[in-house]
């Protein structure tokens, strides 16, 4: 099993930045893919960014603004979010794949508002 715990969410003004972190209970060398999804009010869960064998993928709406990275010694995956927009408001979920199963964190709220 894998436990994932997100942190770093909060309230930020448009144009601001936040850094989300996801701490895994298992070495992230064994987790593939790892990434972030989000769910806005009234909408379904959507892919934000993933890191996997072969490279990194981003949703078109966050390209050139968000950066996903791994801190392997700390068993952590991060999401640096820059130039935040109102439409980025959502609950952000960490995701990992391990031994053909999917694991999810509890989610962290990001609210972009003036």
mmCIF file of C-alpha atoms in Angstrom:
data_model
loop_
_atom_site.group_PDB
_atom_site.id
_atom_site.type_symbol
_atom_site.label_atom_id
_atom_site.label_comp_id
_atom_site.label_asym_id
_atom_site.label_seq_id
_atom_site.Cartn_x
_atom_site.Cartn_y
_atom_site.Cartn_z
ATOM 1 C CA UNK A 1 0.000 0.000 0.000
ATOM 2 C CA UNK A 2 0.931 3.653 -0.448
ATOM 3 C CA UNK A 3 -0.137 6.632 1.624
ATOM 4 C CA UNK A 4 0.008 10.106 0.090
ATOM 5 C CA UNK A 5 -0.295 13.346 2.059
ATOM 6 C CA UNK A 6 -0.621 16.728 0.337
ATOM 7 C CA UNK A 7 0.280 20.086 1.834
ATOM 8 C CA UNK A 8 0.777 23.692 0.769
ATOM 9 C CA UNK A 9 -2.697 24.738 -0.322
ATOM 10 C CA UNK A 10 -4.293 27.997 0.696
ATOM 11 C CA UNK A 11 -5.650 31.352 -0.420
ATOM 12 C CA UNK A 12 -3.674 33.393 -2.946
ATOM 13 C CA UNK A 13 -4.312 36.441 -5.122
ATOM 14 C CA UNK A 14 -4.379 36.233 -8.925
ATOM 15 C CA UNK A 15 -0.840 36.334 -10.270
ATOM 16 C CA UNK A 16 0.585 34.853 -7.090
ATOM 17 C CA UNK A 17 2.355 31.550 -6.501
ATOM 18 C CA UNK A 18 1.956 28.458 -4.359
ATOM 19 C CA UNK A 19 4.026 25.316 -3.936
ATOM 20 C CA UNK A 20 2.220 22.044 -3.233
ATOM 21 C CA UNK A 21 3.976 18.996 -1.828
ATOM 22 C CA UNK A 22 2.987 15.340 -1.701
ATOM 23 C CA UNK A 23 4.774 13.076 0.759
ATOM 24 C CA UNK A 24 4.673 9.339 0.054
ATOM 25 C CA UNK A 25 4.970 6.506 2.560
ATOM 26 C CA UNK A 26 7.065 4.505 0.106
ATOM 27 C CA UNK A 27 10.168 5.345 -1.883
ATOM 28 C CA UNK A 28 8.987 7.267 -4.927
ATOM 29 C CA UNK A 29 11.506 5.399 -7.058
ATOM 30 C CA UNK A 30 8.874 2.640 -7.085
ATOM 31 C CA UNK A 31 5.926 4.899 -7.951
ATOM 32 C CA UNK A 32 5.077 5.404 -11.613
ATOM 33 C CA UNK A 33 3.416 7.563 -12.618
ATOM 34 C CA UNK A 34 3.209 10.265 -9.988
ATOM 35 C CA UNK A 35 1.247 13.421 -10.507
ATOM 36 C CA UNK A 36 -1.392 15.941 -9.602
ATOM 37 C CA UNK A 37 -5.081 16.141 -10.443
ATOM 38 C CA UNK A 38 -7.625 18.787 -9.489
ATOM 39 C CA UNK A 39 -11.373 19.095 -9.132
ATOM 40 C CA UNK A 40 -13.059 22.490 -9.358
ATOM 41 C CA UNK A 41 -16.566 23.153 -8.015
ATOM 42 C CA UNK A 42 -19.147 21.568 -10.292
ATOM 43 C CA UNK A 43 -16.531 19.904 -12.484
ATOM 44 C CA UNK A 44 -14.912 16.505 -12.779
ATOM 45 C CA UNK A 45 -11.392 15.590 -11.737
ATOM 46 C CA UNK A 46 -8.815 16.561 -14.357
ATOM 47 C CA UNK A 47 -5.138 15.924 -14.916
ATOM 48 C CA UNK A 48 -2.838 18.818 -14.020
ATOM 49 C CA UNK A 49 0.651 17.346 -14.350
ATOM 50 C CA UNK A 50 2.335 13.941 -14.214
ATOM 51 C CA UNK A 51 5.853 12.604 -14.230
ATOM 52 C CA UNK A 52 6.356 9.137 -15.660
ATOM 53 C CA UNK A 53 8.654 6.992 -17.712
ATOM 54 C CA UNK A 54 9.303 8.982 -20.851
ATOM 55 C CA UNK A 55 8.912 12.457 -19.441
ATOM 56 C CA UNK A 56 6.511 14.971 -17.960
ATOM 57 C CA UNK A 57 3.013 15.913 -19.112
ATOM 58 C CA UNK A 58 0.961 19.032 -18.370
ATOM 59 C CA UNK A 59 -2.592 20.080 -19.037
ATOM 60 C CA UNK A 60 -2.760 22.753 -21.717
ATOM 61 C CA UNK A 61 -4.295 25.185 -19.231
ATOM 62 C CA UNK A 62 -1.233 25.117 -16.945
ATOM 63 C CA UNK A 63 1.639 24.794 -19.419
ATOM 64 C CA UNK A 64 4.349 27.428 -18.869
ATOM 65 C CA UNK A 65 2.898 28.266 -15.438
ATOM 66 C CA UNK A 66 3.186 25.064 -13.358
ATOM 67 C CA UNK A 67 6.230 22.844 -12.800
ATOM 68 C CA UNK A 68 6.173 19.309 -11.396
ATOM 69 C CA UNK A 69 9.306 17.888 -9.793
ATOM 70 C CA UNK A 70 10.486 14.967 -7.666
ATOM 71 C CA UNK A 71 12.592 15.121 -4.522
ATOM 72 C CA UNK A 72 13.578 11.468 -4.400
ATOM 73 C CA UNK A 73 15.541 11.427 -1.109
ATOM 74 C CA UNK A 74 12.536 13.017 0.629
ATOM 75 C CA UNK A 75 9.981 10.737 -1.076
ATOM 76 C CA UNK A 76 8.145 13.851 -2.214
ATOM 77 C CA UNK A 77 6.669 15.194 -5.433
ATOM 78 C CA UNK A 78 6.103 18.938 -5.733
ATOM 79 C CA UNK A 79 3.968 21.223 -7.860
ATOM 80 C CA UNK A 80 5.189 24.796 -8.234
ATOM 81 C CA UNK A 81 2.255 26.938 -9.370
ATOM 82 C CA UNK A 82 3.040 30.387 -10.767
ATOM 83 C CA UNK A 83 0.886 33.179 -12.191
ATOM 84 C CA UNK A 84 -2.219 31.681 -10.644
ATOM 85 C CA UNK A 85 -5.594 32.457 -12.184
ATOM 86 C CA UNK A 86 -9.121 32.404 -10.778
ATOM 87 C CA UNK A 87 -9.867 29.269 -12.789
ATOM 88 C CA UNK A 88 -7.098 27.405 -10.943
ATOM 89 C CA UNK A 89 -9.314 27.287 -7.851
ATOM 90 C CA UNK A 90 -9.862 23.617 -7.003
ATOM 91 C CA UNK A 91 -9.057 20.783 -4.649
ATOM 92 C CA UNK A 92 -5.704 19.365 -5.731
ATOM 93 C CA UNK A 93 -5.037 15.629 -5.320
ATOM 94 C CA UNK A 94 -1.770 13.739 -5.395
ATOM 95 C CA UNK A 95 -1.816 10.494 -7.383
ATOM 96 C CA UNK A 96 0.552 7.551 -7.664
ATOM 97 C CA UNK A 97 0.639 4.221 -9.435
ATOM 98 C CA UNK A 98 2.165 1.187 -7.741
ATOM 99 C CA UNK A 99 1.912 -2.499 -8.682
ATOM 100 C CA UNK A 100 -1.000 -1.879 -11.059
ATOM 101 C CA UNK A 101 -3.032 0.012 -8.449
ATOM 102 C CA UNK A 102 -3.920 3.690 -8.081
ATOM 103 C CA UNK A 103 -3.437 5.647 -4.859
ATOM 104 C CA UNK A 104 -4.790 9.075 -3.947
ATOM 105 C CA UNK A 105 -4.134 11.665 -1.289
ATOM 106 C CA UNK A 106 -6.885 13.387 0.666
ATOM 107 C CA UNK A 107 -6.648 16.624 -1.312
ATOM 108 C CA UNK A 108 -5.613 20.181 -0.497
ATOM 109 C CA UNK A 109 -7.692 23.276 -1.275
ATOM 110 C CA UNK A 110 -6.289 26.011 -3.505
ATOM 111 C CA UNK A 111 -8.350 29.190 -3.738
ATOM 112 C CA UNK A 112 -7.366 32.036 -6.069
ATOM 113 C CA UNK A 113 -9.270 35.212 -5.265
ATOM 114 C CA UNK A 114 -8.758 38.956 -5.098
#
